[in-house]
Amino acid sequence: MLKKQVGFIGWRGMVGSVLIQRMTQEQDFNRFNSVFFSTSQKGQIAPEVINGNAILQDAYDMKLLTEMNVLVTCQGSEYSQRVLPQLRKLGWKGFWIDAASYYRMEQESMIVLDPINRKKIDAALNSGIKNYIGSNCTVSLMMLAIQGLINADLINWISVMSYQAVSGAGANAMQELLQQTAILDRDVVATGDILETEKAIRLKSQSEAFPCMNFMTAMAFNVLPFIDTVLPNGQSKEEWKIQAELNKILTRADLIAIDGICVRVPVLRAHSQALTIELKKTVSLREIETLLSSANPWVRFVENTPQETAKYLTPMAVTDTLNISVGRVKRTNLSNRHIQLFTVGDQLLWGAAEPLRRMLNICVMEQ
Ligand SMILES: NC(=O)c1ccc[n+]([C@@H]2O[C@H](COP(=O)([O-])OP(=O)(O)OC[C@H]3O[C@@H](n4cnc5c(N)ncnc54)[C@H](OP(=O)(O)O)[C@@H]3O)[C@@H](O)[C@H]2O)c1
């Protein structure tokens, strides 16, 4: 059988490079021919994979793009917005698999998170849908973390506070945090007076020349409780996406109401989330643990102790793994039906690259 042609755009960014790493690990490249594109490096050497092209192609070469059976893009919304309509106008009928948010809420797009919505993905494929988009990183991670409660239809509403790593804003944002840390290490000499040292760090971080291109403020030794733009109701766009995308993935008669505050933190990789959940009925903590840990192979239930939390419930503990740790599970003082939990997962894996990788395999092997 003739191998399918798969084009990759955005493969050297944060999501793209993790995607290529995972696909190499799983030997996905054996299954199709790959063509690597670039918006900025046309003519340079392409990444070395089995059945791959040697030289990077122009990511705006519409003719070559239309020769692909599947296009996988981790380039960003601007690229998707510009290129997909042109391809469809040219009559291209291939599969478009995308990490960017731009097409997520369109009717002709399916948000992909196959451990949760595989049946819907199959129905979409059967009905001729061609656009398959990865969800917002916190949404995918949260849904897998609480899949057991979702499956048991136990949730009335969720209040969520997310603590999102700088790599969630791309490779340049992560570079900037490293640069800020290096500058502070180089320029601030710690004295025996701890308050003087803190002041020197603060003044340096607030100085005009300090590099703050990505977040409008220093991220080293800081947090920023705003991600993306502001909406008329006061939510950030990142916060709006949570309810919209979660409910689009589920598509049930009753919406799960969910809101919160998304916070950028100076963590390099992996997003954390603290959830307060109103359950539809009182359920024992033992039963909740069983539901959470048996829902999928990636949830790792963490005992509610300081030792286990420090060992398994931190960004560093889950980075570069598919594990989604869920811990601090407890009943609140609010009522018996309100529980709290903390969850952390690698936003570049289950939060971005892994659902796309799995969708690509569905398109290549089953279509
Ligand atoms: N980061 C996440 O955790 C995450 C999670 C879910 C979804 N997403 C979405 O996925 C899309 C891609 O996000 P991303 O975080 O992967 O973006 P990114 O790291 O900024 O990469 C996007 C593109 O920027 C160019 N680029 C410019 N400077 C670069 C550098 N120093 N290193 C590497 N690439 C550089 C590359 O394109 P050229 O090679 O063409 O120049 C690259 O493909 C976005 O729409 C984002 O919203 C991201």
Coordinates of C-alpha atoms and ligand atoms in Angstrom, one line a residue:
M1 CA 0.0 0.0 0.0
L2 CA 1.3 3.5 -0.9
K3 CA 2.4 5.4 2.2
K4 CA 0.5 8.6 3.0
Q5 CA 2.3 12.0 2.8
V6 CA 2.3 13.9 6.1
G7 CA 3.5 17.5 6.2
F8 CA 4.8 19.1 9.5
I9 CA 4.8 22.8 10.2
G10 CA 5.9 24.3 13.5
W11 CA 8.0 21.2 14.3
R12 CA 10.9 23.2 16.0
G13 CA 8.8 25.2 18.5
M14 CA 7.9 24.0 22.1
V15 CA 5.0 21.7 21.1
G16 CA 6.5 20.7 17.7
S17 CA 9.8 19.5 19.2
V18 CA 8.1 17.5 21.9
L19 CA 5.8 16.0 19.2
I20 CA 8.7 14.9 17.0
Q21 CA 10.5 13.5 20.1
R22 CA 7.4 11.4 21.0
M23 CA 6.8 10.3 17.5
T24 CA 10.4 9.1 17.2
Q25 CA 10.1 7.3 20.5
E26 CA 7.0 5.5 19.3
Q27 CA 8.5 4.9 15.8
D28 CA 5.5 6.6 14.2
F29 CA 7.6 7.9 11.3
N30 CA 7.8 4.3 9.9
R31 CA 4.2 4.5 8.9
F32 CA 4.2 7.4 6.4
N33 CA 6.4 9.7 4.4
S34 CA 7.2 13.0 6.1
V35 CA 7.7 16.4 4.6
F36 CA 9.0 19.2 7.0
F37 CA 8.1 22.8 6.3
S38 CA 9.2 26.1 7.8
T39 CA 8.0 29.7 7.7
S40 CA 11.5 31.0 8.3
Q41 CA 14.1 28.4 7.4
K42 CA 13.2 27.1 3.9
G43 CA 16.2 25.4 2.2
Q44 CA 17.9 24.5 5.6
I45 CA 18.3 20.9 6.8
A46 CA 15.1 19.1 7.9
P47 CA 15.1 17.0 11.1
E48 CA 16.4 13.5 10.5
V49 CA 13.6 11.0 10.7
I50 CA 12.8 7.7 8.8
N51 CA 11.0 8.4 5.5
G52 CA 11.6 12.2 5.9
N53 CA 12.6 14.8 3.4
A54 CA 16.2 16.2 3.6
I55 CA 15.6 19.9 3.0
L56 CA 13.0 22.2 4.7
Q57 CA 10.2 23.3 2.3
D58 CA 8.4 26.6 2.3
A59 CA 5.4 26.6 4.7
Y60 CA 3.5 28.9 2.3
D61 CA 4.0 26.8 -0.8
M62 CA 0.3 26.1 -1.3
K63 CA 0.8 23.7 -4.2
L64 CA 3.2 21.4 -2.2
L65 CA 0.9 21.6 0.9
T66 CA -2.0 20.4 -1.2
E67 CA 0.0 17.3 -2.1
M68 CA -0.1 16.2 1.5
N69 CA -2.7 13.7 2.8
V70 CA -2.3 15.1 6.3
L71 CA -0.9 18.4 7.6
V72 CA 0.1 18.7 11.2
T73 CA 0.8 22.2 12.4
C74 CA 2.2 23.5 15.7
Q75 CA 3.0 26.9 14.2
G76 CA 0.3 29.0 15.9
S77 CA -3.0 30.6 15.2
E78 CA -1.8 33.3 12.8
Y79 CA -0.4 30.6 10.4
S80 CA -3.5 28.5 10.7
Q81 CA -5.8 31.4 10.0
R82 CA -3.8 32.4 7.0
V83 CA -3.2 29.0 5.3
L84 CA -6.1 26.7 5.9
P85 CA -8.8 28.7 4.1
Q86 CA -6.4 29.0 1.1
L87 CA -5.9 25.3 1.0
R88 CA -9.6 24.5 1.2
K89 CA -10.3 27.1 -1.5
L90 CA -7.8 25.1 -3.7
G91 CA -10.0 22.0 -3.1
W92 CA -7.6 20.3 -0.6
K93 CA -9.5 17.5 1.1
G94 CA -6.7 16.4 3.5
F95 CA -6.7 16.2 7.3
W96 CA -5.7 19.3 9.2
I97 CA -4.3 18.5 12.7
D98 CA -3.5 21.7 14.6
A99 CA -2.2 22.7 18.1
A100 CA -3.4 26.3 17.8
S101 CA -6.7 27.6 19.2
Y102 CA -8.0 29.4 16.1
Y103 CA -10.3 26.8 14.7
R104 CA -11.2 24.9 18.0
M105 CA -14.7 26.3 18.4
E106 CA -15.7 26.2 14.6
Q107 CA -18.5 23.8 13.8
E108 CA -16.5 22.0 11.1
S109 CA -13.7 21.3 13.7
M110 CA -13.4 18.5 16.2
I111 CA -11.4 19.1 19.4
V112 CA -9.4 15.9 19.9
L113 CA -8.7 14.1 23.2
D114 CA -9.3 10.6 22.3
P115 CA -9.2 8.9 25.7
I116 CA -12.3 11.0 26.4
N117 CA -14.0 11.6 23.1
R118 CA -12.9 8.8 20.7
K119 CA -16.5 7.9 19.8
K120 CA -17.1 11.5 18.8
I121 CA -13.9 11.6 16.8
D122 CA -15.0 8.4 14.9
A123 CA -18.4 10.0 14.2
A124 CA -16.7 13.1 12.9
L125 CA -14.5 11.1 10.6
N126 CA -17.5 9.2 9.3
S127 CA -19.3 12.4 8.7
G128 CA -16.4 13.9 6.6
I129 CA -15.0 16.4 9.2
K130 CA -11.4 17.1 8.2
N131 CA -10.1 19.5 10.9
Y132 CA -8.9 18.0 14.1
I133 CA -7.6 20.5 16.7
G134 CA -5.9 19.9 20.0
S135 CA -7.5 21.4 23.1
N136 CA -6.2 24.1 25.4
C137 CA -3.4 22.6 27.5
T138 CA -5.1 23.0 30.9
V139 CA -8.4 21.6 29.5
S140 CA -6.8 18.3 28.3
L141 CA -4.8 17.9 31.5
M142 CA -7.8 18.6 33.8
M143 CA -10.2 16.4 31.8
L144 CA -7.8 13.4 32.0
A145 CA -7.1 14.1 35.7
I146 CA -10.8 14.0 36.6
Q147 CA -12.1 11.7 33.9
G148 CA -13.3 9.3 36.6
L149 CA -15.6 12.0 38.0
I150 CA -16.8 13.1 34.6
N151 CA -17.6 9.5 33.5
A152 CA -19.6 8.9 36.7
D153 CA -21.5 12.2 36.0
L154 CA -20.7 13.5 39.5
I155 CA -19.8 17.1 38.8
N156 CA -22.1 20.1 39.3
W157 CA -19.4 22.8 38.9
I158 CA -15.7 23.4 39.1
S159 CA -13.6 26.4 40.3
V160 CA -10.1 26.0 39.0
M161 CA -6.9 28.0 39.6
S162 CA -4.1 27.1 37.2
Y163 CA -0.4 27.6 37.6
Q164 CA 1.0 27.6 34.1
A165 CA 4.6 27.1 33.1
V166 CA 6.3 29.7 30.9
S167 CA 6.9 27.2 28.1
G168 CA 3.1 27.3 27.7
A169 CA 3.8 30.7 25.9
G170 CA 6.4 29.2 23.5
A171 CA 10.1 28.7 23.2
N172 CA 11.0 32.3 23.3
A173 CA 9.1 32.8 26.6
M174 CA 11.1 30.0 28.2
Q175 CA 14.4 31.4 26.8
E176 CA 13.5 34.8 28.4
L177 CA 12.9 33.3 31.8
L178 CA 16.3 31.6 31.6
Q179 CA 17.9 34.9 30.4
Q180 CA 16.3 36.8 33.3
T181 CA 17.6 34.3 35.8
A182 CA 21.1 34.4 34.3
I183 CA 21.2 38.3 34.4
L184 CA 20.1 38.3 38.1
D185 CA 22.7 35.7 38.9
R186 CA 25.4 37.7 37.1
D187 CA 24.5 41.2 38.2
V188 CA 23.2 40.9 41.8
V189 CA 25.8 40.1 44.3
A190 CA 24.3 38.6 47.4
T191 CA 25.4 40.4 50.5
G192 CA 25.0 39.1 54.1
D193 CA 22.0 41.4 54.3
I194 CA 19.0 39.3 52.9
L195 CA 16.7 42.4 52.6
E196 CA 19.4 44.3 50.6
T197 CA 19.7 41.3 48.3
E198 CA 16.0 41.0 47.8
K199 CA 15.8 44.8 47.0
A200 CA 18.7 44.5 44.5
I201 CA 16.9 41.7 42.7
R202 CA 13.6 43.6 42.6
L203 CA 15.2 46.8 41.3
K204 CA 17.1 45.0 38.6
S205 CA 14.0 43.1 37.6
Q206 CA 12.0 46.4 37.3
S207 CA 14.8 48.3 35.5
E208 CA 14.2 49.5 31.9
A209 CA 16.8 47.2 30.3
F210 CA 15.6 44.0 31.9
P211 CA 14.3 41.7 29.1
C212 CA 10.5 41.4 29.5
M213 CA 9.3 41.0 25.9
N214 CA 6.9 38.0 26.6
F215 CA 4.9 38.8 29.7
M216 CA 5.1 42.6 30.2
T217 CA 6.8 42.0 33.6
A218 CA 9.7 39.9 34.9
M219 CA 8.7 36.2 35.4
A220 CA 11.8 35.3 37.5
F221 CA 10.8 35.3 41.2
N222 CA 7.3 36.5 40.2
V223 CA 3.8 35.3 39.2
L224 CA 1.4 36.9 36.7
P225 CA -2.4 36.3 37.2
F226 CA -3.3 37.0 33.6
I227 CA -2.9 34.8 30.5
D228 CA -4.0 36.0 27.1
T229 CA -6.4 39.0 26.4
V230 CA -9.2 40.4 28.5
L231 CA -12.9 39.8 27.6
P232 CA -15.8 42.1 28.3
N233 CA -17.0 40.0 31.3
G234 CA -13.5 40.3 33.0
Q235 CA -12.4 36.8 32.2
S236 CA -9.1 36.3 30.4
K237 CA -9.4 34.5 27.1
E238 CA -7.5 31.6 28.7
E239 CA -10.2 31.3 31.4
W240 CA -13.0 31.5 28.9
K241 CA -11.5 28.6 26.9
I242 CA -11.8 26.2 29.9
Q243 CA -15.6 26.0 30.0
A244 CA -16.1 26.4 26.2
E245 CA -13.6 23.7 25.2
L246 CA -14.4 21.3 28.0
N247 CA -18.1 21.3 27.1
K248 CA -17.4 21.1 23.4
I249 CA -15.3 18.0 24.0
L250 CA -18.1 16.4 26.1
T251 CA -21.2 17.8 24.3
R252 CA -23.8 16.7 26.9
A253 CA -27.2 18.0 27.6
D254 CA -26.1 19.7 30.8
L255 CA -23.0 22.0 30.7
I256 CA -20.4 21.6 33.4
A257 CA -20.1 25.2 34.7
I258 CA -16.4 26.0 35.3
D259 CA -14.4 29.2 35.9
G260 CA -11.2 30.3 37.6
I261 CA -8.1 32.3 37.4
C262 CA -5.2 31.3 35.2
V263 CA -1.8 32.3 36.5
R264 CA 1.6 32.3 34.8
V265 CA 4.3 31.0 37.2
P266 CA 8.1 30.8 36.7
V267 CA 8.1 27.1 36.2
L268 CA 9.8 25.9 33.0
R269 CA 7.5 23.0 32.0
A270 CA 4.3 21.4 33.3
H271 CA 1.0 23.0 34.4
S272 CA -0.5 22.7 37.8
Q273 CA -4.2 23.2 38.7
A274 CA -6.1 23.5 42.0
L275 CA -9.7 22.5 41.7
T276 CA -12.7 23.0 44.0
I277 CA -15.6 20.7 42.8
E278 CA -19.2 20.7 43.7
L279 CA -20.4 17.1 43.4
K280 CA -24.0 16.1 42.6
K281 CA -24.0 13.9 45.7
T282 CA -21.8 13.0 48.6
V283 CA -19.3 10.3 47.7
S284 CA -16.6 8.8 50.0
L285 CA -13.0 9.9 49.5
R286 CA -12.1 6.2 49.0
E287 CA -14.7 6.0 46.2
I288 CA -13.3 9.2 44.6
E289 CA -9.8 7.8 44.7
T290 CA -11.0 4.6 43.0
L291 CA -12.9 6.6 40.3
L292 CA -9.9 8.9 39.6
S293 CA -7.2 6.3 39.5
S294 CA -9.1 3.7 37.4
A295 CA -10.4 6.1 34.7
N296 CA -7.3 5.9 32.4
P297 CA -3.7 4.6 32.6
W298 CA -2.1 8.1 33.1
V299 CA -3.6 9.3 36.3
R300 CA -1.3 8.7 39.3
F301 CA -3.1 9.1 42.6
V302 CA -0.9 10.8 45.2
E303 CA -1.6 10.2 48.9
N304 CA -2.5 13.4 50.8
T305 CA 0.8 13.6 52.8
P306 CA 3.6 16.2 52.6
Q307 CA 6.1 13.5 51.6
E308 CA 4.1 12.0 48.8
T309 CA 3.1 15.4 47.5
A310 CA 6.7 16.6 47.4
K311 CA 7.7 13.4 45.6
Y312 CA 5.0 13.1 43.0
L313 CA 2.8 16.3 42.8
T314 CA 5.1 18.9 41.4
P315 CA 5.9 20.1 37.9
M316 CA 9.4 18.6 38.1
A317 CA 8.0 15.2 39.1
V318 CA 5.8 14.9 36.0
T319 CA 7.9 16.8 33.3
D320 CA 8.7 14.7 30.3
T321 CA 6.3 11.9 31.3
L322 CA 2.7 11.1 30.4
N323 CA 1.8 10.9 34.1
I324 CA -0.9 13.1 35.4
S325 CA -0.6 13.3 39.1
V326 CA -3.7 13.9 41.2
G327 CA -3.4 14.6 44.9
R328 CA -4.4 16.7 47.9
V329 CA -7.8 15.2 47.5
K330 CA -9.9 16.3 50.5
R331 CA -13.4 17.3 51.5
T332 CA -13.7 21.0 52.2
N333 CA -15.3 22.9 55.1
L334 CA -17.9 24.3 52.7
S335 CA -20.0 21.2 52.7
N336 CA -19.8 17.4 52.2
R337 CA -20.4 17.8 48.5
H338 CA -17.4 20.1 47.9
I339 CA -14.1 18.5 47.4
Q340 CA -10.7 19.9 46.5
L341 CA -7.8 18.4 44.6
F342 CA -4.5 19.4 43.0
T343 CA -3.3 18.1 39.7
V344 CA -0.2 18.5 37.6
G345 CA 0.8 17.3 34.1
D346 CA 3.2 18.0 31.3
Q347 CA 1.4 20.5 29.1
L348 CA 3.7 19.8 26.2
L349 CA 2.8 16.1 26.3
W350 CA -0.9 15.4 27.2
G351 CA -1.6 19.1 27.1
A352 CA -0.5 19.5 23.4
A353 CA 1.6 17.0 21.5
E354 CA 0.2 13.6 22.6
P355 CA -3.5 14.1 21.5
L356 CA -2.2 15.4 18.1
R357 CA 0.2 12.4 17.7
R358 CA -2.6 10.0 18.5
M359 CA -5.0 11.8 16.1
L360 CA -2.3 11.6 13.3
N361 CA -2.1 7.8 13.9
I362 CA -5.9 7.5 13.6
C363 CA -5.8 9.4 10.3
V364 CA -2.9 7.5 8.9
M365 CA -3.7 4.0 10.0
E366 CA -7.5 3.9 10.0
Q367 CA -8.6 6.3 7.2
Ligands
LIG1 N1 3.4 25.7 24.4 C1 2.4 25.0 24.9 O1 2.4 24.5 26.1 C2 1.1 24.9 24.1 C3 0.1 24.0 24.5 C4 -1.0 23.8 23.8 C5 -1.1 24.5 22.6 N2 -0.2 25.4 22.2 C6 -0.3 26.1 20.9 O2 0.5 25.5 20.0 C7 1.0 26.5 19.0 C8 2.5 26.4 19.0 O3 3.0 26.8 20.3 P1 4.5 26.7 20.8 O4 4.6 26.9 22.2 O5 5.1 25.4 20.3 O6 5.1 27.9 20.0 P2 6.7 28.3 19.7 O7 7.6 27.6 20.7 O8 6.7 29.8 19.8 O9 7.0 27.8 18.2 C9 6.2 28.3 17.1 C10 7.1 28.6 16.0 O10 7.9 29.8 16.3 C11 9.1 29.8 15.5 N3 10.2 30.1 16.4 C12 10.6 31.4 16.6 N4 11.6 31.4 17.6 C13 11.8 30.1 18.0 C14 12.7 29.5 18.9 N5 13.6 30.3 19.6 N6 12.7 28.2 19.0 C15 11.9 27.5 18.3 N7 11.0 28.0 17.4 C16 10.9 29.3 17.2 C17 9.2 28.4 14.8 O11 8.7 28.5 13.5 P3 9.7 28.5 12.2 O12 10.5 27.3 12.3 O13 8.7 28.4 11.0 O14 10.4 29.8 12.3 C18 8.2 27.6 15.6 O15 7.6 26.5 14.9 C19 0.4 27.8 19.5 O16 -0.8 28.0 18.8 C20 0.1 27.5 21.0 O17 -1.0 28.3 21.4 C21 1.0 25.5 22.9

